[in-house]
Amino acid sequence: MSWDERQRAMLAEMGLRLPVRAAEAVERVDEPEVALVERLAAPAPAPAPVISRPPPPVAAPARIATAVPATFAGLDAPALRDAVATCRACSLCEQRRNAVYGNGAVQRAEWLVITDPPDDGDDASGQALSGDAGRLLDRMLLAAGQTRLGESPTAFVTPLIKCRPPRGRAPLPAELDACEAVLARQIELLQPRLVLALGLQAARRLTGLGEPLGRLRGRVHAWRDLPVVVSYHPAYLLRSPADKAGAWDDLCLARATLTT
Ligand code: SF4
């Protein structure tokens, strides 16, 4: 991948300093950061995709058809958003303040970003990743050539499950099963080419594997005939900025998956 000034700026906003010239970098950064900068500055750093299952079609995909339960089948995006806001298909409706439908691309999405369940701020605002973690995600997406913002968004960001479980506990299998109906209809409407799963709960649900996040990263999985790339949740990256370089590797893998 080549680096233009815009991507350099975006990487800088992610907290990854990518100087124009390596020599300048050596003068400016501490020793541990030199190796990171040099690795990120390599012209083609994207890891070769390792397919953990038979690769799904990613070029000129056929229209995705999913088995959507009758509750949500046939709804257009505004109607689906309204249905989610008043959904009572599982017990999580009891304590939510707001269901979080997601936001981004209106018609078709290149990337569907599926995150761990809403946090307290998302529950309060009804917005997916509305705080600092969301701002970091937006910078990461921009660096990878995607956006959920502006007049021509290319990505859609939505949580795995739309209502926050009480006290942030992990959602129960029955709750995940109930809410996957919403995801299924969102996929039908958005026709994404790739899913980026952010966070352990999203990664495990979409891959069907119970492995640690680190072992789910670095390879391409398949879910509903879509390629799935796993990465860290932005909230985790705010606490562990050293892993931003790994997150960038994941974004490069996602990009490479759609171009190979
Ligand atoms: S979590 Fe999903 S299925 Fe459960 S009430 Fe909320 S929107 Fe409905």
PDB file of N, CA and C in Angstrom, residues 159-224:
ATOM      1  N   PRO A 159     -23.682  -2.262  16.383  1.00  0.00           N
ATOM      2  CA  PRO A 159     -23.279  -3.270  17.375  1.00  0.00           C
ATOM      3  C   PRO A 159     -23.863  -4.644  17.053  1.00  0.00           C
ATOM      4  N   LEU A 160     -23.190  -5.633  17.576  1.00  0.00           N
ATOM      5  CA  LEU A 160     -23.632  -7.019  17.412  1.00  0.00           C
ATOM      6  C   LEU A 160     -25.046  -7.211  17.920  1.00  0.00           C
ATOM      7  N   ILE A 161     -25.352  -6.567  19.012  1.00  0.00           N
ATOM      8  CA  ILE A 161     -26.680  -6.649  19.617  1.00  0.00           C
ATOM      9  C   ILE A 161     -27.088  -5.213  19.956  1.00  0.00           C
ATOM     10  N   LYS A 162     -28.335  -4.870  19.724  1.00  0.00           N
ATOM     11  CA  LYS A 162     -28.706  -3.458  19.682  1.00  0.00           C
ATOM     12  C   LYS A 162     -29.008  -2.834  21.045  1.00  0.00           C
ATOM     13  N   CYS A 163     -29.251  -3.658  22.053  1.00  0.00           N
ATOM     14  CA  CYS A 163     -29.563  -3.122  23.380  1.00  0.00           C
ATOM     15  C   CYS A 163     -28.477  -3.531  24.367  1.00  0.00           C
ATOM     16  N   ARG A 164     -28.108  -2.603  25.226  1.00  0.00           N
ATOM     17  CA  ARG A 164     -27.017  -2.857  26.183  1.00  0.00           C
ATOM     18  C   ARG A 164     -27.466  -3.846  27.253  1.00  0.00           C
ATOM     19  N   PRO A 165     -26.729  -4.935  27.418  1.00  0.00           N
ATOM     20  CA  PRO A 165     -27.067  -5.850  28.519  1.00  0.00           C
ATOM     21  C   PRO A 165     -26.845  -5.164  29.864  1.00  0.00           C
ATOM     22  N   PRO A 166     -27.627  -5.519  30.869  1.00  0.00           N
ATOM     23  CA  PRO A 166     -27.496  -4.882  32.184  1.00  0.00           C
ATOM     24  C   PRO A 166     -26.074  -4.957  32.713  1.00  0.00           C
ATOM     25  N   ARG A 167     -25.593  -3.829  33.235  1.00  0.00           N
ATOM     26  CA  ARG A 167     -24.247  -3.715  33.822  1.00  0.00           C
ATOM     27  C   ARG A 167     -23.158  -4.182  32.868  1.00  0.00           C
ATOM     28  N   GLY A 168     -23.437  -4.165  31.587  1.00  0.00           N
ATOM     29  CA  GLY A 168     -22.418  -4.495  30.607  1.00  0.00           C
ATOM     30  C   GLY A 168     -22.045  -5.960  30.550  1.00  0.00           C
ATOM     31  N   ARG A 169     -22.914  -6.832  31.070  1.00  0.00           N
ATOM     32  CA  ARG A 169     -22.598  -8.261  31.006  1.00  0.00           C
ATOM     33  C   ARG A 169     -22.602  -8.732  29.562  1.00  0.00           C
ATOM     34  N   ALA A 170     -22.024  -9.917  29.353  1.00  0.00           N
ATOM     35  CA  ALA A 170     -22.039 -10.479  28.001  1.00  0.00           C
ATOM     36  C   ALA A 170     -23.464 -10.885  27.636  1.00  0.00           C
ATOM     37  N   PRO A 171     -23.881 -10.670  26.406  1.00  0.00           N
ATOM     38  CA  PRO A 171     -25.229 -11.090  26.006  1.00  0.00           C
ATOM     39  C   PRO A 171     -25.351 -12.609  26.023  1.00  0.00           C
ATOM     40  N   LEU A 172     -26.557 -13.067  26.335  1.00  0.00           N
ATOM     41  CA  LEU A 172     -26.826 -14.503  26.366  1.00  0.00           C
ATOM     42  C   LEU A 172     -27.049 -15.015  24.946  1.00  0.00           C
ATOM     43  N   PRO A 173     -26.806 -16.297  24.732  1.00  0.00           N
ATOM     44  CA  PRO A 173     -27.014 -16.849  23.373  1.00  0.00           C
ATOM     45  C   PRO A 173     -28.408 -16.571  22.829  1.00  0.00           C
ATOM     46  N   ALA A 174     -29.439 -16.681  23.677  1.00  0.00           N
ATOM     47  CA  ALA A 174     -30.803 -16.433  23.188  1.00  0.00           C
ATOM     48  C   ALA A 174     -30.981 -14.981  22.764  1.00  0.00           C
ATOM     49  N   GLU A 175     -30.307 -14.057  23.476  1.00  0.00           N
ATOM     50  CA  GLU A 175     -30.392 -12.639  23.111  1.00  0.00           C
ATOM     51  C   GLU A 175     -29.670 -12.389  21.787  1.00  0.00           C
ATOM     52  N   LEU A 176     -28.527 -13.027  21.632  1.00  0.00           N
ATOM     53  CA  LEU A 176     -27.789 -12.883  20.373  1.00  0.00           C
ATOM     54  C   LEU A 176     -28.594 -13.467  19.208  1.00  0.00           C
ATOM     55  N   ASP A 177     -29.202 -14.615  19.452  1.00  0.00           N
ATOM     56  CA  ASP A 177     -30.009 -15.230  18.386  1.00  0.00           C
ATOM     57  C   ASP A 177     -31.158 -14.309  17.988  1.00  0.00           C
ATOM     58  N   ALA A 178     -31.812 -13.716  18.988  1.00  0.00           N
ATOM     59  CA  ALA A 178     -32.952 -12.844  18.682  1.00  0.00           C
ATOM     60  C   ALA A 178     -32.513 -11.639  17.872  1.00  0.00           C
ATOM     61  N   CYS A 179     -31.391 -11.066  18.258  1.00  0.00           N
ATOM     62  CA  CYS A 179     -30.973  -9.819  17.608  1.00  0.00           C
ATOM     63  C   CYS A 179     -30.272 -10.058  16.282  1.00  0.00           C
ATOM     64  N   GLU A 180     -29.840 -11.279  16.026  1.00  0.00           N
ATOM     65  CA  GLU A 180     -29.206 -11.529  14.732  1.00  0.00           C
ATOM     66  C   GLU A 180     -30.193 -11.326  13.588  1.00  0.00           C
ATOM     67  N   ALA A 181     -31.482 -11.379  13.906  1.00  0.00           N
ATOM     68  CA  ALA A 181     -32.483 -11.098  12.872  1.00  0.00           C
ATOM     69  C   ALA A 181     -32.354  -9.676  12.354  1.00  0.00           C
ATOM     70  N   VAL A 182     -31.990  -8.758  13.244  1.00  0.00           N
ATOM     71  CA  VAL A 182     -31.799  -7.374  12.809  1.00  0.00           C
ATOM     72  C   VAL A 182     -30.568  -7.281  11.909  1.00  0.00           C
ATOM     73  N   LEU A 183     -29.499  -7.919  12.342  1.00  0.00           N
ATOM     74  CA  LEU A 183     -28.290  -7.916  11.513  1.00  0.00           C
ATOM     75  C   LEU A 183     -28.558  -8.510  10.133  1.00  0.00           C
ATOM     76  N   ALA A 184     -29.334  -9.580  10.121  1.00  0.00           N
ATOM     77  CA  ALA A 184     -29.619 -10.237   8.843  1.00  0.00           C
ATOM     78  C   ALA A 184     -30.315  -9.272   7.887  1.00  0.00           C
ATOM     79  N   ARG A 185     -31.275  -8.515   8.393  1.00  0.00           N
ATOM     80  CA  ARG A 185     -31.966  -7.562   7.518  1.00  0.00           C
ATOM     81  C   ARG A 185     -31.042  -6.397   7.151  1.00  0.00           C
ATOM     82  N   GLN A 186     -30.189  -5.966   8.076  1.00  0.00           N
ATOM     83  CA  GLN A 186     -29.250  -4.899   7.736  1.00  0.00           C
ATOM     84  C   GLN A 186     -28.328  -5.346   6.604  1.00  0.00           C
ATOM     85  N   ILE A 187     -27.911  -6.598   6.636  1.00  0.00           N
ATOM     86  CA  ILE A 187     -27.046  -7.101   5.564  1.00  0.00           C
ATOM     87  C   ILE A 187     -27.796  -7.121   4.241  1.00  0.00           C
ATOM     88  N   GLU A 188     -29.032  -7.543   4.281  1.00  0.00           N
ATOM     89  CA  GLU A 188     -29.810  -7.548   3.041  1.00  0.00           C
ATOM     90  C   GLU A 188     -29.926  -6.139   2.465  1.00  0.00           C
ATOM     91  N   LEU A 189     -30.111  -5.171   3.334  1.00  0.00           N
ATOM     92  CA  LEU A 189     -30.287  -3.796   2.870  1.00  0.00           C
ATOM     93  C   LEU A 189     -28.978  -3.174   2.411  1.00  0.00           C
ATOM     94  N   LEU A 190     -27.895  -3.455   3.111  1.00  0.00           N
ATOM     95  CA  LEU A 190     -26.626  -2.764   2.856  1.00  0.00           C
ATOM     96  C   LEU A 190     -25.743  -3.501   1.859  1.00  0.00           C
ATOM     97  N   GLN A 191     -25.928  -4.808   1.714  1.00  0.00           N
ATOM     98  CA  GLN A 191     -25.129  -5.605   0.776  1.00  0.00           C
ATOM     99  C   GLN A 191     -23.625  -5.332   0.921  1.00  0.00           C
ATOM    100  N   PRO A 192     -23.090  -5.446   2.117  1.00  0.00           N
ATOM    101  CA  PRO A 192     -21.656  -5.145   2.302  1.00  0.00           C
ATOM    102  C   PRO A 192     -20.787  -6.172   1.590  1.00  0.00           C
ATOM    103  N   ARG A 193     -19.558  -5.757   1.337  1.00  0.00           N
ATOM    104  CA  ARG A 193     -18.586  -6.671   0.720  1.00  0.00           C
ATOM    105  C   ARG A 193     -17.710  -7.332   1.766  1.00  0.00           C
ATOM    106  N   LEU A 194     -17.657  -6.738   2.969  1.00  0.00           N
ATOM    107  CA  LEU A 194     -16.758  -7.271   3.999  1.00  0.00           C
ATOM    108  C   LEU A 194     -17.287  -6.872   5.367  1.00  0.00           C
ATOM    109  N   VAL A 195     -17.051  -7.746   6.329  1.00  0.00           N
ATOM    110  CA  VAL A 195     -17.402  -7.435   7.725  1.00  0.00           C
ATOM    111  C   VAL A 195     -16.112  -7.278   8.522  1.00  0.00           C
ATOM    112  N   LEU A 196     -16.040  -6.179   9.272  1.00  0.00           N
ATOM    113  CA  LEU A 196     -14.945  -5.961  10.216  1.00  0.00           C
ATOM    114  C   LEU A 196     -15.530  -6.144  11.609  1.00  0.00           C
ATOM    115  N   ALA A 197     -15.081  -7.164  12.307  1.00  0.00           N
ATOM    116  CA  ALA A 197     -15.599  -7.476  13.643  1.00  0.00           C
ATOM    117  C   ALA A 197     -14.654  -6.891  14.683  1.00  0.00           C
ATOM    118  N   LEU A 198     -15.181  -5.968  15.503  1.00  0.00           N
ATOM    119  CA  LEU A 198     -14.334  -5.272  16.473  1.00  0.00           C
ATOM    120  C   LEU A 198     -14.712  -5.676  17.894  1.00  0.00           C
ATOM    121  N   GLY A 199     -13.783  -6.359  18.553  1.00  0.00           N
ATOM    122  CA  GLY A 199     -14.011  -6.773  19.927  1.00  0.00           C
ATOM    123  C   GLY A 199     -14.220  -8.273  20.034  1.00  0.00           C
ATOM    124  N   LEU A 200     -13.964  -8.787  21.235  1.00  0.00           N
ATOM    125  CA  LEU A 200     -13.989 -10.236  21.424  1.00  0.00           C
ATOM    126  C   LEU A 200     -15.374 -10.833  21.209  1.00  0.00           C
ATOM    127  N   GLN A 201     -16.404 -10.165  21.747  1.00  0.00           N
ATOM    128  CA  GLN A 201     -17.743 -10.750  21.630  1.00  0.00           C
ATOM    129  C   GLN A 201     -18.211 -10.784  20.181  1.00  0.00           C
ATOM    130  N   ALA A 202     -17.976  -9.712  19.461  1.00  0.00           N
ATOM    131  CA  ALA A 202     -18.345  -9.699  18.040  1.00  0.00           C
ATOM    132  C   ALA A 202     -17.532 -10.737  17.278  1.00  0.00           C
ATOM    133  N   ALA A 203     -16.243 -10.812  17.578  1.00  0.00           N
ATOM    134  CA  ALA A 203     -15.372 -11.739  16.848  1.00  0.00           C
ATOM    135  C   ALA A 203     -15.792 -13.190  17.088  1.00  0.00           C
ATOM    136  N   ARG A 204     -16.062 -13.521  18.334  1.00  0.00           N
ATOM    137  CA  ARG A 204     -16.426 -14.913  18.621  1.00  0.00           C
ATOM    138  C   ARG A 204     -17.772 -15.272  18.005  1.00  0.00           C
ATOM    139  N   ARG A 205     -18.723 -14.375  18.071  1.00  0.00           N
ATOM    140  CA  ARG A 205     -20.046 -14.663  17.519  1.00  0.00           C
ATOM    141  C   ARG A 205     -19.966 -14.843  16.001  1.00  0.00           C
ATOM    142  N   LEU A 206     -19.229 -13.975  15.336  1.00  0.00           N
ATOM    143  CA  LEU A 206     -19.220 -14.003  13.871  1.00  0.00           C
ATOM    144  C   LEU A 206     -18.323 -15.099  13.317  1.00  0.00           C
ATOM    145  N   THR A 207     -17.295 -15.480  14.064  1.00  0.00           N
ATOM    146  CA  THR A 207     -16.433 -16.570  13.578  1.00  0.00           C
ATOM    147  C   THR A 207     -16.931 -17.925  14.053  1.00  0.00           C
ATOM    148  N   GLY A 208     -17.730 -17.930  15.122  1.00  0.00           N
ATOM    149  CA  GLY A 208     -18.164 -19.202  15.679  1.00  0.00           C
ATOM    150  C   GLY A 208     -17.065 -19.914  16.440  1.00  0.00           C
ATOM    151  N   LEU A 209     -16.013 -19.197  16.752  1.00  0.00           N
ATOM    152  CA  LEU A 209     -14.857 -19.783  17.441  1.00  0.00           C
ATOM    153  C   LEU A 209     -14.707 -19.151  18.826  1.00  0.00           C
ATOM    154  N   GLY A 210     -14.278 -19.931  19.781  1.00  0.00           N
ATOM    155  CA  GLY A 210     -14.136 -19.437  21.145  1.00  0.00           C
ATOM    156  C   GLY A 210     -12.716 -19.082  21.512  1.00  0.00           C
ATOM    157  N   GLU A 211     -11.899 -18.780  20.530  1.00  0.00           N
ATOM    158  CA  GLU A 211     -10.484 -18.516  20.778  1.00  0.00           C
ATOM    159  C   GLU A 211     -10.264 -17.087  21.272  1.00  0.00           C
ATOM    160  N   PRO A 212      -9.090 -16.837  21.868  1.00  0.00           N
ATOM    161  CA  PRO A 212      -8.752 -15.451  22.220  1.00  0.00           C
ATOM    162  C   PRO A 212      -8.726 -14.569  20.982  1.00  0.00           C
ATOM    163  N   LEU A 213      -8.958 -13.282  21.195  1.00  0.00           N
ATOM    164  CA  LEU A 213      -9.014 -12.355  20.059  1.00  0.00           C
ATOM    165  C   LEU A 213      -7.729 -12.415  19.229  1.00  0.00           C
ATOM    166  N   GLY A 214      -6.596 -12.506  19.921  1.00  0.00           N
ATOM    167  CA  GLY A 214      -5.331 -12.504  19.203  1.00  0.00           C
ATOM    168  C   GLY A 214      -5.207 -13.643  18.210  1.00  0.00           C
ATOM    169  N   ARG A 215      -5.862 -14.753  18.497  1.00  0.00           N
ATOM    170  CA  ARG A 215      -5.785 -15.891  17.588  1.00  0.00           C
ATOM    171  C   ARG A 215      -6.836 -15.815  16.499  1.00  0.00           C
ATOM    172  N   LEU A 216      -7.809 -14.939  16.654  1.00  0.00           N
ATOM    173  CA  LEU A 216      -8.820 -14.762  15.606  1.00  0.00           C
ATOM    174  C   LEU A 216      -8.395 -13.698  14.603  1.00  0.00           C
ATOM    175  N   ARG A 217      -7.439 -12.857  14.994  1.00  0.00           N
ATOM    176  CA  ARG A 217      -6.930 -11.823  14.086  1.00  0.00           C
ATOM    177  C   ARG A 217      -5.984 -12.463  13.066  1.00  0.00           C
ATOM    178  N   GLY A 218      -5.730 -11.714  11.980  1.00  0.00           N
ATOM    179  CA  GLY A 218      -4.702 -12.126  11.035  1.00  0.00           C
ATOM    180  C   GLY A 218      -5.128 -13.156  10.022  1.00  0.00           C
ATOM    181  N   ARG A 219      -6.396 -13.493   9.972  1.00  0.00           N
ATOM    182  CA  ARG A 219      -6.890 -14.421   8.962  1.00  0.00           C
ATOM    183  C   ARG A 219      -8.310 -14.002   8.580  1.00  0.00           C
ATOM    184  N   VAL A 220      -8.758 -14.508   7.461  1.00  0.00           N
ATOM    185  CA  VAL A 220     -10.082 -14.134   6.965  1.00  0.00           C
ATOM    186  C   VAL A 220     -11.058 -15.269   7.263  1.00  0.00           C
ATOM    187  N   HIS A 221     -12.099 -14.928   7.988  1.00  0.00           N
ATOM    188  CA  HIS A 221     -13.143 -15.895   8.330  1.00  0.00           C
ATOM    189  C   HIS A 221     -14.319 -15.707   7.367  1.00  0.00           C
ATOM    190  N   ALA A 222     -15.329 -16.515   7.545  1.00  0.00           N
ATOM    191  CA  ALA A 222     -16.528 -16.386   6.708  1.00  0.00           C
ATOM    192  C   ALA A 222     -17.762 -16.416   7.597  1.00  0.00           C
ATOM    193  N   TRP A 223     -18.710 -15.535   7.289  1.00  0.00           N
ATOM    194  CA  TRP A 223     -19.985 -15.483   8.015  1.00  0.00           C
ATOM    195  C   TRP A 223     -21.044 -14.983   7.055  1.00  0.00           C
ATOM    196  N   ARG A 224     -22.083 -15.761   6.883  1.00  0.00           N
ATOM    197  CA  ARG A 224     -23.159 -15.403   5.952  1.00  0.00           C
ATOM    198  C   ARG A 224     -22.610 -15.049   4.567  1.00  0.00           C
TER     199      ARG A 224
END
